[in-house]
mmCIF file of C-alpha atoms and ligand atoms in Angstrom:
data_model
loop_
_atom_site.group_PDB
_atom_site.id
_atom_site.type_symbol
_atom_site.label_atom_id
_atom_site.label_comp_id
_atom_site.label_asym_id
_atom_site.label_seq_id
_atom_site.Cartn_x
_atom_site.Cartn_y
_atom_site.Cartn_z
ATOM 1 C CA UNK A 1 -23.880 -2.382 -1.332
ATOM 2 C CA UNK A 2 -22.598 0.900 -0.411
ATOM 3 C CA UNK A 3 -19.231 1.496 -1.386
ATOM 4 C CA UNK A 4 -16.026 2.425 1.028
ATOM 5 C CA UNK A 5 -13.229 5.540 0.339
ATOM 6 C CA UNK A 6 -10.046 4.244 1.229
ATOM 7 C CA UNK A 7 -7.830 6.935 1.653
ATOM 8 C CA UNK A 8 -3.715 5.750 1.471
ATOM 9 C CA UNK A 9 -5.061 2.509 0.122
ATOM 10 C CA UNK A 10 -2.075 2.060 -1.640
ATOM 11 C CA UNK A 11 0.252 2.240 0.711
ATOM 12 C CA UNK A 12 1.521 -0.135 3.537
ATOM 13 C CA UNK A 13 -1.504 -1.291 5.736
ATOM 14 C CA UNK A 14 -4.116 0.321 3.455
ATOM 15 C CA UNK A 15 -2.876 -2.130 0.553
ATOM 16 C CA UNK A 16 -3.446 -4.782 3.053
ATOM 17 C CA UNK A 17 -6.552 -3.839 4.369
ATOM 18 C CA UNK A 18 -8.141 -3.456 0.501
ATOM 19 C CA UNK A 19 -6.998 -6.847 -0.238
ATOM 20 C CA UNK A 20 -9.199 -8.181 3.140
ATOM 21 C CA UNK A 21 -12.256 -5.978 1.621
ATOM 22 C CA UNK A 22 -12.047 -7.366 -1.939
ATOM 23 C CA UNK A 23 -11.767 -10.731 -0.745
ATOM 24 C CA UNK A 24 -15.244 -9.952 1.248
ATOM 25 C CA UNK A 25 -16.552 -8.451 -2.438
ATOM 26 C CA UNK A 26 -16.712 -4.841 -0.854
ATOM 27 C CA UNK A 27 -16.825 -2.093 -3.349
ATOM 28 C CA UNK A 28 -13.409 0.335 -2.586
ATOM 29 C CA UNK A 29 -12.549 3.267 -3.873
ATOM 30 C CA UNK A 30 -9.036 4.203 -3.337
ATOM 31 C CA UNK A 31 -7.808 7.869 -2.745
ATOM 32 C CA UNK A 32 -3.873 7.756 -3.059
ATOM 33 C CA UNK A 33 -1.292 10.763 -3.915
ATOM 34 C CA UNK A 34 1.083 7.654 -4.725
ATOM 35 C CA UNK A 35 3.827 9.646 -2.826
ATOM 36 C CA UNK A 36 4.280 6.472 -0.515
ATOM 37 C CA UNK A 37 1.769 3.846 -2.095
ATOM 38 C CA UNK A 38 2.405 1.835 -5.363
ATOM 39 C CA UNK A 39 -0.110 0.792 -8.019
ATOM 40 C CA UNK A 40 0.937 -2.597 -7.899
ATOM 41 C CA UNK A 41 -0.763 -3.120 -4.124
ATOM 42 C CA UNK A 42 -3.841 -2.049 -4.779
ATOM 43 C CA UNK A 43 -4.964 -4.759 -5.836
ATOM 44 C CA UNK A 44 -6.752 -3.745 -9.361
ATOM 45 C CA UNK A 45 -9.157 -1.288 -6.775
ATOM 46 C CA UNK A 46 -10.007 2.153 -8.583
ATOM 47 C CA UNK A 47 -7.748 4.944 -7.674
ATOM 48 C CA UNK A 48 -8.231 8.491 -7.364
ATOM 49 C CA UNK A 49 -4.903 10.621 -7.531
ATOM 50 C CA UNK A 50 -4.848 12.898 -5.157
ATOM 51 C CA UNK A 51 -3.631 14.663 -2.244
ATOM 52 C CA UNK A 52 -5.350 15.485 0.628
ATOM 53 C CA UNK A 53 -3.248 18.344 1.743
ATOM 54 C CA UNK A 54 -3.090 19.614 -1.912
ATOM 55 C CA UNK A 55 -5.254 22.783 -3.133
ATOM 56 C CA UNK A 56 -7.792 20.800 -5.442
ATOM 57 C CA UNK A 57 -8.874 18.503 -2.463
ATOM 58 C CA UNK A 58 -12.339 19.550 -2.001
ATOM 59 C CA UNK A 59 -13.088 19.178 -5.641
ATOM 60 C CA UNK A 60 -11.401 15.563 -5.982
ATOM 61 C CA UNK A 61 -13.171 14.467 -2.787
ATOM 62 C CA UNK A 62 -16.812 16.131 -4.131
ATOM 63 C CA UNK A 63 -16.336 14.315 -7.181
ATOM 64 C CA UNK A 64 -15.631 10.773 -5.732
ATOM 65 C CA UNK A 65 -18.291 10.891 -2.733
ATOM 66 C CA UNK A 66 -21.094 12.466 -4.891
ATOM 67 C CA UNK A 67 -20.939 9.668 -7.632
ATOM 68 C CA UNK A 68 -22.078 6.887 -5.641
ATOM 69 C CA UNK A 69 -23.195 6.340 -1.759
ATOM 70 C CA UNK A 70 -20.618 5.404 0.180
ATOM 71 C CA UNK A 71 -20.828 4.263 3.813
ATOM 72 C CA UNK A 72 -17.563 4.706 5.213
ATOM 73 C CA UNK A 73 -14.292 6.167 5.205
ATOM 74 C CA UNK A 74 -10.933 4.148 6.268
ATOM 75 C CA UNK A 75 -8.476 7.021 6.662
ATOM 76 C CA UNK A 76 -5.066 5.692 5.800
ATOM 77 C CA UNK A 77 -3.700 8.504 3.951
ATOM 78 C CA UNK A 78 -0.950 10.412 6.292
ATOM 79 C CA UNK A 79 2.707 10.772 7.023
ATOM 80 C CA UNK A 80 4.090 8.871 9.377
ATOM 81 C CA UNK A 81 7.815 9.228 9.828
ATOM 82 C CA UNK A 82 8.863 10.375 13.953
ATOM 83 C CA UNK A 83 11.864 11.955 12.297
ATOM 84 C CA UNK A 84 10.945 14.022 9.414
ATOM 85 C CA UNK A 85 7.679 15.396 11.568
ATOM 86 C CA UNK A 86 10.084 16.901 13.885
ATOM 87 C CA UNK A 87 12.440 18.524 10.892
ATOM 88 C CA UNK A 88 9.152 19.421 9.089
ATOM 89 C CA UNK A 89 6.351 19.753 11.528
ATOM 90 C CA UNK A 90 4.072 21.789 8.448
ATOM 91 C CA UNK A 91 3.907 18.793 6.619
ATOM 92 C CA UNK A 92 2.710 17.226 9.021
ATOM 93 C CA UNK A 93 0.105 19.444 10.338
ATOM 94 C CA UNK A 94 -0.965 20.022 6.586
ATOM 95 C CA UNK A 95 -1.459 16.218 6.087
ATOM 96 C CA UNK A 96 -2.378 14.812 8.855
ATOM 97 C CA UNK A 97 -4.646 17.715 10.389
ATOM 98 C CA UNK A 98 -5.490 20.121 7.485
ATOM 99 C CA UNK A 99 -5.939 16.999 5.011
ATOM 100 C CA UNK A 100 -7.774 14.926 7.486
ATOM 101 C CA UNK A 101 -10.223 18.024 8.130
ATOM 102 C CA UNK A 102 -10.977 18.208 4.700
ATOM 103 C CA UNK A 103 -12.060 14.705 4.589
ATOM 104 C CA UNK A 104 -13.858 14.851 7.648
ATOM 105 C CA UNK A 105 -15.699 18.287 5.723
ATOM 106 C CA UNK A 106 -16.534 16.174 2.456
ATOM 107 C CA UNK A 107 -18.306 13.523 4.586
ATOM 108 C CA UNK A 108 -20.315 15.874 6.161
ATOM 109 C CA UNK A 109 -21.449 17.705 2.812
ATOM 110 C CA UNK A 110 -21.920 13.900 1.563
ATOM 111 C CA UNK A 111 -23.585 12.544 4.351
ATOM 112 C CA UNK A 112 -20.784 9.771 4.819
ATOM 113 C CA UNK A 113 -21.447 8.484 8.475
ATOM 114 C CA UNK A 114 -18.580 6.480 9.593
ATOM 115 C CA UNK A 115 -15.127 6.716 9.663
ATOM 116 C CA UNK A 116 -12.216 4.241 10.651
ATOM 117 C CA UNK A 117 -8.282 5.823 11.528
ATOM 118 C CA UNK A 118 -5.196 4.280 11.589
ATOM 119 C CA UNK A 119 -4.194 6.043 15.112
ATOM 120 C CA UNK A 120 -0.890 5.309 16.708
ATOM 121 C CA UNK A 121 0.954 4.181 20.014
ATOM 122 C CA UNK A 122 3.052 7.450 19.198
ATOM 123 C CA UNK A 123 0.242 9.428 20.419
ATOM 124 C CA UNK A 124 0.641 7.905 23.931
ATOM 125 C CA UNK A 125 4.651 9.294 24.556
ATOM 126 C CA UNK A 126 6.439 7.728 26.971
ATOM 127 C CA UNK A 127 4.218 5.601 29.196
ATOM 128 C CA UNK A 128 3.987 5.924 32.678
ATOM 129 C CA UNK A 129 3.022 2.279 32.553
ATOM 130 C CA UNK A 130 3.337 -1.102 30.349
ATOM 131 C CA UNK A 131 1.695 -2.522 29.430
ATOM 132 C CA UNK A 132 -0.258 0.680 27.551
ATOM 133 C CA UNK A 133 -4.116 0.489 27.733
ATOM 134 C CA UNK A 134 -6.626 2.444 25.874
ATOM 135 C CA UNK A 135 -6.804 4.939 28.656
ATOM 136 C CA UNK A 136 -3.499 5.316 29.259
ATOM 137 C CA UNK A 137 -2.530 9.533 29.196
ATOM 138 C CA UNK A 138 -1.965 10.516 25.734
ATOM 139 C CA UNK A 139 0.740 13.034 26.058
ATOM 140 C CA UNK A 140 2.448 12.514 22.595
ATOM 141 C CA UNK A 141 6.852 13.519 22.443
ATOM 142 C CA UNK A 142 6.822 14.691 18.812
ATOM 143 C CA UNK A 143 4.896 16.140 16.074
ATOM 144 C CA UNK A 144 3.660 12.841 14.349
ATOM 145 C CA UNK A 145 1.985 11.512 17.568
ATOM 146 C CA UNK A 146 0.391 15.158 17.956
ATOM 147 C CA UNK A 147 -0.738 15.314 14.984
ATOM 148 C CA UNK A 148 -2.862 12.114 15.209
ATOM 149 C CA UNK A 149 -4.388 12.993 18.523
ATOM 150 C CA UNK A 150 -5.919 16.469 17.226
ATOM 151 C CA UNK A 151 -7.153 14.254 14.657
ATOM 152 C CA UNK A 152 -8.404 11.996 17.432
ATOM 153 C CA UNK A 153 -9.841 15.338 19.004
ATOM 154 C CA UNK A 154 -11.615 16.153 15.661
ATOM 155 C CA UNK A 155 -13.206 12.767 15.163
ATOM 156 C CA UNK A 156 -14.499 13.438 18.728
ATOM 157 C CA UNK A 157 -15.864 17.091 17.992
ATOM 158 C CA UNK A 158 -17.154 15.790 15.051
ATOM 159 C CA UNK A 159 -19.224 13.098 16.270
ATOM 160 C CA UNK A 160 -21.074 15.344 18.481
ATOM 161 C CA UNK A 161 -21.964 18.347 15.985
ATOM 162 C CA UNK A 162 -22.122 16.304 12.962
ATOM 163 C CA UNK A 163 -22.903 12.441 14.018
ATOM 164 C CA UNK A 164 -20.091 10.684 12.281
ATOM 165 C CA UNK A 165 -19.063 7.958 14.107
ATOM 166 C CA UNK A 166 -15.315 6.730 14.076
ATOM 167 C CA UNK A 167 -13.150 3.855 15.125
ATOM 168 C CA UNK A 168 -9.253 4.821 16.223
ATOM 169 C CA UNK A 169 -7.572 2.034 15.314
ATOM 170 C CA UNK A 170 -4.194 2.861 17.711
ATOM 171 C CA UNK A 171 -0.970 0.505 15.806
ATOM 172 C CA UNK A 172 1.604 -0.608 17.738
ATOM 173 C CA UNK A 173 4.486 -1.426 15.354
ATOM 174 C CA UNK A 174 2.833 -2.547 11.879
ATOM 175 C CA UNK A 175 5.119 -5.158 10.303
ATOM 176 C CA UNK A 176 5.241 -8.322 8.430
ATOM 177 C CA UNK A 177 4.124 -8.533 4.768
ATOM 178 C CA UNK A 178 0.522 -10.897 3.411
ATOM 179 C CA UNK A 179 1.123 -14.651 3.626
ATOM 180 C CA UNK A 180 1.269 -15.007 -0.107
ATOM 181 C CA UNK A 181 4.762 -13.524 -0.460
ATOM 182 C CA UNK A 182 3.060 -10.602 -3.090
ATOM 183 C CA UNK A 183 2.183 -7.528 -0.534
ATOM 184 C CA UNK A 184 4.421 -5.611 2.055
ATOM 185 C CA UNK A 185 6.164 -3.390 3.226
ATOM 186 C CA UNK A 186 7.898 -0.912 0.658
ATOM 187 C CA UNK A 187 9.111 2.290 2.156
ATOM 188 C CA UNK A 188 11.260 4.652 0.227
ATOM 189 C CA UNK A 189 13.251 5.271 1.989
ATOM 190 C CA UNK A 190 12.819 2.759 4.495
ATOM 191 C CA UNK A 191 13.577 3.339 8.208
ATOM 192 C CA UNK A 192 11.829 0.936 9.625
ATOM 193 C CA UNK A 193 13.731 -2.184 11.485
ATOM 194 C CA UNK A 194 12.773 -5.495 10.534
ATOM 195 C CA UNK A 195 12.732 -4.414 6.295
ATOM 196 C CA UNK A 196 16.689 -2.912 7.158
ATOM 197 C CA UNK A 197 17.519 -5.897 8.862
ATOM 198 C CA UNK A 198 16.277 -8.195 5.939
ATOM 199 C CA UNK A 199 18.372 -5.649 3.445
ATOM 200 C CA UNK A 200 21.382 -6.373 5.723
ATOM 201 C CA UNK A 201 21.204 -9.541 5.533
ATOM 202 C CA UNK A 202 20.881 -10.150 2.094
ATOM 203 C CA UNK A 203 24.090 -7.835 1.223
ATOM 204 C CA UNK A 204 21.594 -5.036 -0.354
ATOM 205 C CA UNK A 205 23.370 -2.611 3.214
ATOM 206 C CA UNK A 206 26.736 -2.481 4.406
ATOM 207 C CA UNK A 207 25.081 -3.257 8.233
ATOM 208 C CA UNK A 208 22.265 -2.202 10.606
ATOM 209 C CA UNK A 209 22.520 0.647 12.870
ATOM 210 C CA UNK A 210 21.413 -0.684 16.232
ATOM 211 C CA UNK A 211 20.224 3.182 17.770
ATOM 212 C CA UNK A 212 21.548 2.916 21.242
ATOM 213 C CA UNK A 213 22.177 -0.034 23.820
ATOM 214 C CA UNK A 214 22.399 1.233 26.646
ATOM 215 C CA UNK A 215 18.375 1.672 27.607
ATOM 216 C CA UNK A 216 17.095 0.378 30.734
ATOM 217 C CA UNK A 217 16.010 -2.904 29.264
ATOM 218 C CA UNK A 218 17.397 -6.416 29.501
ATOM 219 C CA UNK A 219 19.801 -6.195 26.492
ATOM 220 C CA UNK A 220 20.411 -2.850 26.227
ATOM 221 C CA UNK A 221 18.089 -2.301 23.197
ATOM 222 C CA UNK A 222 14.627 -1.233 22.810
ATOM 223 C CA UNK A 223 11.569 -3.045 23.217
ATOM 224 C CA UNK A 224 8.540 -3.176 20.870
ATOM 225 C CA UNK A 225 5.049 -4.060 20.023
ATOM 226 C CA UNK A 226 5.334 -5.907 16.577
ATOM 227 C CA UNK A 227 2.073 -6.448 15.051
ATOM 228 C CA UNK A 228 1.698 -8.468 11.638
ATOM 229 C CA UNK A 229 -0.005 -5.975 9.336
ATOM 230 C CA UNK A 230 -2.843 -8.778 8.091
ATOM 231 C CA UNK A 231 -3.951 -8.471 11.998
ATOM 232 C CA UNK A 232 -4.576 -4.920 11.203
ATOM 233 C CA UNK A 233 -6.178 -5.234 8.009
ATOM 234 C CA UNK A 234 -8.865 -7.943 9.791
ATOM 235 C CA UNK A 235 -9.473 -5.171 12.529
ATOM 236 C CA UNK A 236 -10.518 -2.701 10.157
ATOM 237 C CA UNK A 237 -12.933 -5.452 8.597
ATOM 238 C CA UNK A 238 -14.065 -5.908 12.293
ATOM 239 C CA UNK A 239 -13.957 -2.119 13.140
ATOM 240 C CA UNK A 240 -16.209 -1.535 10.218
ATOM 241 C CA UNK A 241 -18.731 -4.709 11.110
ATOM 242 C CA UNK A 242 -19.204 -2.513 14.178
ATOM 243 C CA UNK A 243 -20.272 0.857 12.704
ATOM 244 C CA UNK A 244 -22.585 -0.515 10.184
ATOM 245 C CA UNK A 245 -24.389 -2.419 12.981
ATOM 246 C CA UNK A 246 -24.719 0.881 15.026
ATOM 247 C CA UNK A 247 -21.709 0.321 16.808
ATOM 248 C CA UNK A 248 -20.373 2.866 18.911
ATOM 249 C CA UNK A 249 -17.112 5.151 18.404
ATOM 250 C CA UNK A 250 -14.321 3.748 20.368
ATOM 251 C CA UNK A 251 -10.235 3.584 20.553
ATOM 252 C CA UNK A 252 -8.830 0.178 20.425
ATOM 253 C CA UNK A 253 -5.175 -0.496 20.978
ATOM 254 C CA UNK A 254 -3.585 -3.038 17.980
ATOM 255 C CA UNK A 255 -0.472 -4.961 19.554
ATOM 256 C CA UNK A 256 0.429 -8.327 20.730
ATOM 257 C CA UNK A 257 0.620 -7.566 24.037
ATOM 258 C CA UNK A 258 4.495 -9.072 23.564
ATOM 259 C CA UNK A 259 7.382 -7.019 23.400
ATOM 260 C CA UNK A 260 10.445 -7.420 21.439
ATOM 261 C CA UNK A 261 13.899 -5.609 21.804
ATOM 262 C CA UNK A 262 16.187 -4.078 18.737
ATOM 263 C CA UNK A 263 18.440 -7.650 19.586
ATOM 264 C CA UNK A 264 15.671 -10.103 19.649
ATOM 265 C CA UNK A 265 14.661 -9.118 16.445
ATOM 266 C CA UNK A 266 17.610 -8.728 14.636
ATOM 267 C CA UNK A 267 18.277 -12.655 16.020
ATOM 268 C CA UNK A 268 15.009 -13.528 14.444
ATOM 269 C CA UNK A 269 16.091 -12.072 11.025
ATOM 270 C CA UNK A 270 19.438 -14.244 11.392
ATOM 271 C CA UNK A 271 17.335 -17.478 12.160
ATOM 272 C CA UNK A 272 14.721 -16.889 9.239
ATOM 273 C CA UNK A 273 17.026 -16.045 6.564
ATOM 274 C CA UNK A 274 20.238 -18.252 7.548
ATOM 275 C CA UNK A 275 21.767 -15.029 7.170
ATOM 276 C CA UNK A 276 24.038 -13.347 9.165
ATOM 277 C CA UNK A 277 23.054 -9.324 9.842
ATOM 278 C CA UNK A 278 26.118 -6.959 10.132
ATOM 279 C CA UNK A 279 25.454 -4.466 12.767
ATOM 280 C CA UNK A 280 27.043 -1.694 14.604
ATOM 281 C CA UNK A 281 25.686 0.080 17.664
ATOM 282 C CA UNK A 282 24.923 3.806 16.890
ATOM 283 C CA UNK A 283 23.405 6.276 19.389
ATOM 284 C CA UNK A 284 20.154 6.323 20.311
ATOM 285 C CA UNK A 285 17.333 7.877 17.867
ATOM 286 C CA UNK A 286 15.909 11.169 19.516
ATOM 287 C CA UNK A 287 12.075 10.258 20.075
ATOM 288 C CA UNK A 288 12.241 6.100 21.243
ATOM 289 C CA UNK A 289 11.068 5.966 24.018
ATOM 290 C CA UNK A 290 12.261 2.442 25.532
ATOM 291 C CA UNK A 291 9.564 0.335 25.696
ATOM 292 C CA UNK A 292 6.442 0.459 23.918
ATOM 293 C CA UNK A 293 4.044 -2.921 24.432
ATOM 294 C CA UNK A 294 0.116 -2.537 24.364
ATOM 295 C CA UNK A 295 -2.355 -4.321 26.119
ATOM 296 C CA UNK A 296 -5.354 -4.945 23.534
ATOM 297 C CA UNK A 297 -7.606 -6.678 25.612
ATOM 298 C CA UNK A 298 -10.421 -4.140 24.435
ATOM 299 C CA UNK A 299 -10.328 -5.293 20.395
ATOM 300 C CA UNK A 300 -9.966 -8.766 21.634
ATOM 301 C CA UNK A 301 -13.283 -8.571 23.738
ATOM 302 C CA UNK A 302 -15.522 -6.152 22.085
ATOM 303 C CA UNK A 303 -14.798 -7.326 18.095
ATOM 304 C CA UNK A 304 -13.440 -10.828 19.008
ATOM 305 C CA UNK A 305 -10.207 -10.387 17.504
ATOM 306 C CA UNK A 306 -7.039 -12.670 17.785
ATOM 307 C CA UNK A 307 -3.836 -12.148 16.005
ATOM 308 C CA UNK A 308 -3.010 -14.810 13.354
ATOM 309 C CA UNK A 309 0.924 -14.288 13.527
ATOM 310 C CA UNK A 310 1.374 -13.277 17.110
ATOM 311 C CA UNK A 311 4.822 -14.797 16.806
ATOM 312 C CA UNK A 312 7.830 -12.735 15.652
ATOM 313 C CA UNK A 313 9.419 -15.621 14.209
ATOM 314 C CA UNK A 314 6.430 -15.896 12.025
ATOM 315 C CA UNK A 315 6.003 -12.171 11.192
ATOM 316 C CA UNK A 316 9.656 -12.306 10.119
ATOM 317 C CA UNK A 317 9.392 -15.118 7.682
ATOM 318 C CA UNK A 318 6.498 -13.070 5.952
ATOM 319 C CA UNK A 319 8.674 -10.064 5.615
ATOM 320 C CA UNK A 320 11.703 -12.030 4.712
ATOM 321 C CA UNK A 321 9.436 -14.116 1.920
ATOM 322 C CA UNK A 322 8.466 -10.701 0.320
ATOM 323 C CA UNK A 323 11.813 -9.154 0.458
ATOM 324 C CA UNK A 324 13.149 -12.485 -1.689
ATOM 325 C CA UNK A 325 10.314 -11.995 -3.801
ATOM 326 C CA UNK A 326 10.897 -8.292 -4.573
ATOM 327 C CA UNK A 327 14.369 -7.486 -3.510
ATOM 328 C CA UNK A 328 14.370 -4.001 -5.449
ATOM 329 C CA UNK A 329 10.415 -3.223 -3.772
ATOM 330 C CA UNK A 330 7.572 -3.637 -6.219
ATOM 331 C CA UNK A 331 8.247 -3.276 -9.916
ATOM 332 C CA UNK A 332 6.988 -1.159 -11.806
ATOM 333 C CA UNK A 333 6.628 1.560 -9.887
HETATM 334 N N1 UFG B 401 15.814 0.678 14.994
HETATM 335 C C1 UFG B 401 17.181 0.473 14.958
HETATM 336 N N2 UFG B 401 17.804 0.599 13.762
HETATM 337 C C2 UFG B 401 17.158 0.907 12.601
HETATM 338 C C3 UFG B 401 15.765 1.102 12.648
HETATM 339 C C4 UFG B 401 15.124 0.980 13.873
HETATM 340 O O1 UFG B 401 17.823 0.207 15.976
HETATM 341 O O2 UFG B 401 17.801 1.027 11.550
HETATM 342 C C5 UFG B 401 15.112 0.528 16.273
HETATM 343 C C6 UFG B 401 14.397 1.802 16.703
HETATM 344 O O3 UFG B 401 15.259 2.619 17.446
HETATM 345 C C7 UFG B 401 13.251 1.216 17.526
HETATM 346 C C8 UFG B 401 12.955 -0.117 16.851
HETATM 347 O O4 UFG B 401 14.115 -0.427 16.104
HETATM 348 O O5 UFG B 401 13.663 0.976 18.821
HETATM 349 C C9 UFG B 401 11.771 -0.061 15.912
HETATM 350 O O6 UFG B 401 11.968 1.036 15.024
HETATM 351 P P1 UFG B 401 11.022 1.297 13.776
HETATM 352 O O7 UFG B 401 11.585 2.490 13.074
HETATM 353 O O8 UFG B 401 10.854 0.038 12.995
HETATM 354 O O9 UFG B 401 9.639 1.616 14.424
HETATM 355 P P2 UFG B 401 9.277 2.735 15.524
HETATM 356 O O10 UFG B 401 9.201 2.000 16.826
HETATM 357 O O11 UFG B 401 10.133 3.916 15.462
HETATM 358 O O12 UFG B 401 7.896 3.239 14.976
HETATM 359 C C10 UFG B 401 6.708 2.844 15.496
HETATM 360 C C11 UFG B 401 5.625 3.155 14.479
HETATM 361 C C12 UFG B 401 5.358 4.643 14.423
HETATM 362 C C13 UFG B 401 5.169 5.185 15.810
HETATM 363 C C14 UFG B 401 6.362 4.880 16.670
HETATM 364 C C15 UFG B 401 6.153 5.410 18.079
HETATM 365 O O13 UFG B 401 6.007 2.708 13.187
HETATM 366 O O14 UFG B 401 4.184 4.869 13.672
HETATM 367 O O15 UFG B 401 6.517 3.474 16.734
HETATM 368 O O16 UFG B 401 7.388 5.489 18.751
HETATM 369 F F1 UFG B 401 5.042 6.523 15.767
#
């Protein structure tokens, strides 16, 4: 069996998704810079150090694709923070564009022919309509959601002057942690709301920041897409069924289809961990738009796919059972 390059397989949803592959015996490779991704979560794969915006790129990724024959690509490897792409656009354009180019170039000079990316909802902006289907405009608000589309655009130009075919896999809000209690979410820093609202409750923060509450939404608060991250790792299993049977490229939308406000989930938090979560209202986060909720009708028809946890209650108990398990993130890190 041809083997796989999984670039930021050590990270968040990559660790996830190379869990799903080993289970199904697939041979991974993992290309990681360990800048966000820990050792611990990837699962006993191989992994190459290295970064993709770095100088030595080429080299690393002409040593790793001309060893064995590998049949495609799941691009992880970026940075994703709205914030920090607006304070420092370079990195992102380096990373996300300039790094993702030169992976694009080594499959090309290795004759790699398929390619799966972890796309966003941030490349949509602020939607003229909700819920957000595959063809809604994508007019991206900041430079993370920019950066992903050009990298849309260059799977596109790609696919016509060089053949590779691709899968834009667009996440909603990735959350949750695996089912077994031992994978999840460990951002350092972390900014993202349901792993502060677990650290609030157990004491490890002094409260939540609730950005804004004055949108135009029932409560006040903003309203999101929250997808369990093992639903994403089984769409790239799916999305990868469907280019080694010939499958065509295509952009899929990865959501529930339910939306959840700022309030809703902090309540969930409360319910899950018998915990009470301090919080005071802040003002709004520049970027949020109010309400992001996807329609994926399209993955759900063309691959079949269903979400396993569609229930925030459910996707909170996951993330709550991982924070108990590793309250100070993974060890050994
Ligand atoms: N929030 C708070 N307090 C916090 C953290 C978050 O109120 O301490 C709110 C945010 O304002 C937002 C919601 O909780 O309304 C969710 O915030 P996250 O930071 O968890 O996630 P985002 O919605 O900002 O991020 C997601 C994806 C990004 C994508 C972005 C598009 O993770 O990849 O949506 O807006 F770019």
């Amino acid at each position: 069996m041809a083997a796989l390059l999984v670039t930021g397989g050590a990270g968040y949803v990559g660790s996830h998704t190379v869990r799903e592959l080993l289970e199904r015996d697939e041979h991974v490779v993992i290309l990681d810079d360990l800048s966000a991704g820990h050792v611990v979560a990837a699962g006993g794969a191989e992994i190459v150090r290295a970064d993709l915006a770095g100088p030595n790129i080429a080299r690393s990724l002409d040593e790793v694709l001309g060893r064995e024959s590998f049949d495609a690509v799941l691009h992880f490897g970026a940075k994703a923070y709205v914030g920090e792409s607006v304070e420092d656009p370079e990195k992102y354009y380096r990373n996300n564009v300039g790094g993702g180019l030169e992976l694009i170039s080594a499959m090309v000079r290795h004759g790699v022919p398929a390619l799966i990316f972890s796309s966003t909802c941030a490349t949509y902006g602020n939607p003229e309509r909700v819920p957000i289907a595959e063809d809604h405009p994508q007019r991206p608000i900041n430079p993370y959601g920019r950066t992903k589309l050009v990298f849309e655009w260059a799977l596109q130009d790609f696919e016509v002057a060089r053949g590779i075919r691709h899968v834009n896999l667009r996440y909603f809000n990735a959350c949750g942690a695996h089912e077994r209690g031992d994978l999840g979410e460990d951002h350092r820093p972390e900014n993202h709301l349901i792993p502060i609202a677990c650290e609030a409750a157990m004491g490890k923060r002094a409260h939540l920041s609730i950005f804004g509450d004055d949108y135009d939404t029932p409560d006040g608060t903003c309203i999101r897409d929250y997808i369990h991250v093992q639903d994403l790792a089984v769409a790239h299993v799916q999305a990868l069924e469907h280019l080694r049977g010939g499958g065509a490229s295509a952009s899929f939308n990865l959501g529930t289809g339910m939306g959840h406000s700022v309030l809703e989930v902090i309540d969930a938090v409360e319910r899950v961990s018998g915990k009470e979560v301090p919080r005071e209202v802040a003002p709004r986060r520049s970027g949020d738009p109010p309400r992001l909720v996807a329609t994926s009708e399209k993955i759900r028809r063309v691959f079949g796919w269903e979400p396993r946890f569609p229930s925030l209650e459910r996707i909170v108990e996951t993330a709550w059972a991982f924070k108990e398990h590793f309250p100070d993130g993974y060890p050994n890190d």
